[in-house]
Coordinates of C-alpha atoms in Angstrom, one line a residue:
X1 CA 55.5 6.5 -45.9
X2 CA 57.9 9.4 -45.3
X3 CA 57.9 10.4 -48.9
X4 CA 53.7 10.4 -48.2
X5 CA 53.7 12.1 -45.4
X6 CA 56.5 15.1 -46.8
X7 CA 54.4 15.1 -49.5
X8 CA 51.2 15.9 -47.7
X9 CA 53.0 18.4 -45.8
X10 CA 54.0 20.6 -48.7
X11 CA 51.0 20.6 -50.4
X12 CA 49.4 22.2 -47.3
X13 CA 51.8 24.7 -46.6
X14 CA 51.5 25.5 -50.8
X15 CA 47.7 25.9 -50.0
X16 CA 47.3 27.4 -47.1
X17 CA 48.1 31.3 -47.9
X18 CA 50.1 33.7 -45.9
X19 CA 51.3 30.6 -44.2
X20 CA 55.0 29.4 -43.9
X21 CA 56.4 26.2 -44.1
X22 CA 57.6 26.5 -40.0
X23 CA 53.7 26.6 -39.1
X24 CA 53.0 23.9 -41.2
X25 CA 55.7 21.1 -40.1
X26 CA 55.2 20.7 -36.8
X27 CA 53.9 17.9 -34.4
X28 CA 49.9 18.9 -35.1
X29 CA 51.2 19.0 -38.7
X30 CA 53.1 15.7 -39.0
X31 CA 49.5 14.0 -36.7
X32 CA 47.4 15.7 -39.3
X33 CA 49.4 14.2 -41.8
X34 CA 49.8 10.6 -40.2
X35 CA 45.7 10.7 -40.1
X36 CA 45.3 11.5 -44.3
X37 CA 47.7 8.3 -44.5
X38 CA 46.2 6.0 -42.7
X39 CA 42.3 7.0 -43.4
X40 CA 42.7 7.3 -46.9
X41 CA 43.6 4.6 -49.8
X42 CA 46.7 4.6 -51.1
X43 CA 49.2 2.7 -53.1
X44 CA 51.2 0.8 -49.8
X45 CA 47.8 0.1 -48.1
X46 CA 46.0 -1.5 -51.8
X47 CA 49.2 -3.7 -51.8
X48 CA 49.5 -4.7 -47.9
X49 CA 45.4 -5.8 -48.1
X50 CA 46.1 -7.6 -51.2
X51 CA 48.7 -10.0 -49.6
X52 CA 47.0 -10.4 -46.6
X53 CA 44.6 -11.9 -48.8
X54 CA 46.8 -13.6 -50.6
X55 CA 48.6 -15.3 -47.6
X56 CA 45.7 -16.0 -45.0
X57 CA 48.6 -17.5 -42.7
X58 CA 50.6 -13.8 -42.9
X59 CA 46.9 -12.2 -42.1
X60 CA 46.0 -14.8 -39.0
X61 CA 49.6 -14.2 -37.2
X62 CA 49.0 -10.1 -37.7
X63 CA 45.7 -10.9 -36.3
X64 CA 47.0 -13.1 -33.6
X65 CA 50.0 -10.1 -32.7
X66 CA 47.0 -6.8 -33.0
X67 CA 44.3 -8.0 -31.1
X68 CA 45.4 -11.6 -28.7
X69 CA 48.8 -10.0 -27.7
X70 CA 50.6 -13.3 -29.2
X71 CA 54.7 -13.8 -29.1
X72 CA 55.8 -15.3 -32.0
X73 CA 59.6 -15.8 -31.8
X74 CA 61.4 -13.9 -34.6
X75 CA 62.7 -17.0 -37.0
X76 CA 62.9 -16.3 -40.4
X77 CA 63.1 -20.6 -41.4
X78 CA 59.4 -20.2 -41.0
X79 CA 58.3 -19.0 -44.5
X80 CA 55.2 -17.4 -43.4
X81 CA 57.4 -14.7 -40.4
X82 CA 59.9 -14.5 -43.5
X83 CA 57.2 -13.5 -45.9
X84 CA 56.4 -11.0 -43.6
X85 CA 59.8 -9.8 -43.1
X86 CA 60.6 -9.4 -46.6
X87 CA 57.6 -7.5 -47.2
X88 CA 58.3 -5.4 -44.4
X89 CA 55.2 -5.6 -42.2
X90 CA 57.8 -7.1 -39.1
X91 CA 60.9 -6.3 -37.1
X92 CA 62.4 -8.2 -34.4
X93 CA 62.1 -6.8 -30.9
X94 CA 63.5 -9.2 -28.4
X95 CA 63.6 -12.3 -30.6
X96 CA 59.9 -11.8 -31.4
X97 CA 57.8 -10.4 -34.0
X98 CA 56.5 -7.1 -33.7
X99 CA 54.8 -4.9 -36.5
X100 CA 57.4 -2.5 -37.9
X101 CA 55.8 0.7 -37.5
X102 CA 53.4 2.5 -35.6
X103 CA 51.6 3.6 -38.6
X104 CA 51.4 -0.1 -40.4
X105 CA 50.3 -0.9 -37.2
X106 CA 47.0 1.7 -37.4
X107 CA 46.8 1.0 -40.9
X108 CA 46.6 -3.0 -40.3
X109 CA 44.1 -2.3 -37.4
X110 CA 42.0 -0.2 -39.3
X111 CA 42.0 -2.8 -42.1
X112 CA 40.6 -5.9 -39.7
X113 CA 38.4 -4.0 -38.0
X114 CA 36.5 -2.9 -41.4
X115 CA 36.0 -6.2 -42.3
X116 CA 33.6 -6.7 -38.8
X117 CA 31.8 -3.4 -39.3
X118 CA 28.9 -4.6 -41.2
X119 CA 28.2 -7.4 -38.6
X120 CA 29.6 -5.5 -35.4
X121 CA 26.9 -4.9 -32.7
X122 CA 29.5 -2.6 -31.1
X123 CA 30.1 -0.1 -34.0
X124 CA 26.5 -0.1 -34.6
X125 CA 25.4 0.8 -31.2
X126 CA 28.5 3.9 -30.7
X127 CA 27.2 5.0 -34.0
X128 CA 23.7 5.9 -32.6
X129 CA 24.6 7.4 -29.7
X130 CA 28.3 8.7 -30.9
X131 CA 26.9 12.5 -31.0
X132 CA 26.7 12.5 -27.1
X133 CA 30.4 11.5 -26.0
X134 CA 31.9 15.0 -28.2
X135 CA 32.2 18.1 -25.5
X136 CA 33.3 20.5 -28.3
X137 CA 37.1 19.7 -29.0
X138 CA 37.1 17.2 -26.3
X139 CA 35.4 13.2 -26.0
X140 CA 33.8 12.8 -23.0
X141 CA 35.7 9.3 -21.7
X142 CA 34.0 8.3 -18.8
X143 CA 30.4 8.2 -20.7
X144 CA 32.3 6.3 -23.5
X145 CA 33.1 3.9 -21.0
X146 CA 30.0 3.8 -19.0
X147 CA 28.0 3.5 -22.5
X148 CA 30.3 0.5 -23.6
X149 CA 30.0 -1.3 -20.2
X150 CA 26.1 -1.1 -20.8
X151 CA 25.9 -1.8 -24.4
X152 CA 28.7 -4.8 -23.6
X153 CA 26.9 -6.5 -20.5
X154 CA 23.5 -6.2 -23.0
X155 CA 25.2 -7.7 -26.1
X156 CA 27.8 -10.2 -25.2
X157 CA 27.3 -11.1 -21.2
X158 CA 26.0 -14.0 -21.7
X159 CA 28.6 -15.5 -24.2
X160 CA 31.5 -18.1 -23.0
X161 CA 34.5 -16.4 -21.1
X162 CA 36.9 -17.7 -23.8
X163 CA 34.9 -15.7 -26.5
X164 CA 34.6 -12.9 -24.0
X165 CA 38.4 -12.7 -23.4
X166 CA 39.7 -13.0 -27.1
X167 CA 37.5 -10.3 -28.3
X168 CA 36.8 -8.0 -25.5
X169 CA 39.3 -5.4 -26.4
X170 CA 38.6 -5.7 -30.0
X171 CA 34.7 -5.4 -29.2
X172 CA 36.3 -1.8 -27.9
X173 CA 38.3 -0.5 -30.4
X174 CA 34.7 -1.2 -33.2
X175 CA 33.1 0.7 -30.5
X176 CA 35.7 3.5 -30.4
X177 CA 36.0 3.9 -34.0
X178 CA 33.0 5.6 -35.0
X179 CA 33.0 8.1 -32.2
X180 CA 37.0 9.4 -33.5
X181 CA 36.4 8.9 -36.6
X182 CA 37.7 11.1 -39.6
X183 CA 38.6 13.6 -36.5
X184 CA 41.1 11.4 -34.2
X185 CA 43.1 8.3 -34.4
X186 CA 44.3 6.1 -32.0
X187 CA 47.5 3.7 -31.7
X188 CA 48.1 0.9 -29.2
X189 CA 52.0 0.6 -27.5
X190 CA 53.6 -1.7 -28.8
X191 CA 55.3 -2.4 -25.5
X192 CA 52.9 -3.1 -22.6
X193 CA 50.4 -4.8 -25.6
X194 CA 50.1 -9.0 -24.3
X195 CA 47.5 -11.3 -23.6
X196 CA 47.1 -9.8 -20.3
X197 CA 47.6 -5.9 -20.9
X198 CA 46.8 -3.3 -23.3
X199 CA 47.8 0.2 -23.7
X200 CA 45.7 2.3 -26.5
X201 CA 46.3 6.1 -27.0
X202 CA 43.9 8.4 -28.5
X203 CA 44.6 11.7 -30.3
X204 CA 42.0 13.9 -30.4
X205 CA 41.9 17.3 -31.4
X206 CA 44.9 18.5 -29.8
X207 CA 44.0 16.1 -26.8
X208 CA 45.5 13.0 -25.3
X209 CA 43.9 9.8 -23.9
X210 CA 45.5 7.1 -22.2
X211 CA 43.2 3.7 -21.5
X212 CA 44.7 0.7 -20.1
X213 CA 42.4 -2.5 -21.6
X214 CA 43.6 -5.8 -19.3
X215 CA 41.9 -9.2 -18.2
X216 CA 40.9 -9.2 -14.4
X217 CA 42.8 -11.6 -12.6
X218 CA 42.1 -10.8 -9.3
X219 CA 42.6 -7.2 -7.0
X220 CA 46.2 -7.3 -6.6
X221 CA 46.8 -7.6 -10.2
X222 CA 44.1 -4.9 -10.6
X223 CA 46.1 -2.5 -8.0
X224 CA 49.6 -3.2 -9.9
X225 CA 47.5 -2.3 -13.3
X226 CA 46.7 1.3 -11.5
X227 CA 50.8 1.9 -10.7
X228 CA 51.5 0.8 -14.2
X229 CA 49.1 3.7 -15.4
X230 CA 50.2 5.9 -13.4
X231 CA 53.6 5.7 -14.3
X232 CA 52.4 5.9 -17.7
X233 CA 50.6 8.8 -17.3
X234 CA 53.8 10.8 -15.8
X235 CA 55.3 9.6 -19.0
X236 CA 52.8 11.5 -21.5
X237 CA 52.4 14.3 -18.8
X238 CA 48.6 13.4 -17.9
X239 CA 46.8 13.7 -14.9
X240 CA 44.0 11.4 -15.6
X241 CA 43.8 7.6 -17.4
X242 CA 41.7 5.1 -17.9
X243 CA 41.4 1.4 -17.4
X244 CA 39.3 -0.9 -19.0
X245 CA 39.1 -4.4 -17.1
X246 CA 37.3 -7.3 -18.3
X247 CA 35.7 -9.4 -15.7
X248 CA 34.6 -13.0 -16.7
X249 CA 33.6 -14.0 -12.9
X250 CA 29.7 -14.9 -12.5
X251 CA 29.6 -13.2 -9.3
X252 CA 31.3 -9.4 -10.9
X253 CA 29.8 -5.7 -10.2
X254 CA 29.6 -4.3 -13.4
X255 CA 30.3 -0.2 -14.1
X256 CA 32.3 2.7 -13.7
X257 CA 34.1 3.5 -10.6
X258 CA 36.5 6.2 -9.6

């Protein structure tokens, strides 16, 4: 991965004419960089699908970790969590697995989520109306997540809550995806991502994003889910975030509020 994204690095600053090498490695640089890597096939990513297919116990825990928020505990007697760590797709953080890298992490997320687009009512409803959440260099958040309440409430409300709550954040990443795509990229942290919380960042052109994903499970959890973005956003230097809350009561108000 380093040797990639060096590599990508110094061919643009050997392209790019009258420009040095101190404009071209730097943060929008090394982003820029990170985006070719993970958008665009490559020798580590061919290999990393091909085990996964391989080993369809390895793919279901890196399923399980991405998009249910599961704890594994980190034991390597366990020949599948060894596999994995021999590979190099794991690390230990607090005696349990977590994916070693942020950009594996993109890279694995972007790989299961391809394999739903064909069939994915979400994608296929942001990608007719993805045109309208783009303000120039900017995305337009609040109609991104007005528009995926609607199109959510229309398509899934009337499945079972237990479908609802294991897929409802991946329902919004295949949502997101074509709206950012081939211009921004998006990562989820590592360290707020459970079964109850989910933290996903967006970069986009230069501009940050922060949404919160969680499972409602009642106000006061709701109102401790505000502090914990807020003291999120402090962290990034934001003035505005987002959170995302699915609601599996019969009796819920559906939309946006403020």
């Amino acid at each position: 991965m380093v040797s990639y994204l060096c590599k990508y690095l110094d061919d643009q600053s050997k392209k790019k004419e009258n420009s040095t090498k101190k404009a071209i490695w730097t943060k929008e640089g090394l982003l820029e960089a990170v985006k070719d890597l993970v958008n665009r096939p490559n020798t580590l990513s061919d290999d990393m699908v091909k085990k996964l297919s391989d080993y369809p116990e390895l793919k279901q825990i890196m399923k399980d970790i991405l998009f249910c928020g599961a704890e594994y505990p980190y034991n390597l007697l366990n020949s599948t969590i060894r596999m994995a760590a021999m590979f190099g797709y794991i690390k230990e953080r607090e005696n349990h697995i977590s994916v070693a890298n942020r950009i594996m992490e993109t890279q694995l997320y972007n790989f299961f989520l391809s394999e739903e687009l064909v069939d994915s009512k979400s994608y296929k409803a942001a990608t007719l109306v993805k045109n309208q959440f783009i303000k120039g260099n900017t995305l337009d958040m609040e109609l991104i997540l007005k528009k995926f309440t609607e199109h959510f409430t229309e398509i899934y409300g009337d499945q079972k809550e237990n479908f609802l709550e294991e897929n409802g954040r991946r329902f919004f990443l295949l949502y997101l995806k074509p709206i950012i795509n081939g211009v921004g990229n998006y990562y989820i942290e590592a360290q707020t991502r459970n079964q109850k919380r989910t933290d996903i960042i967006i970069d986009y052109q230069g501009n940050q994003y922060i949404i919160e994903m969680k499972i409602w499970r009642g106000e006061e959890y709701n109102q401790r889910g505000e502090e914990q973005l807020t003291e999120y956003l402090e962290y990034y230097h934001l003035n505005k975030g987002y959170l995302l809350s699915f609601n599996f009561n019969k009796n819920k108000t559906t939309g946006i509020k403020k």
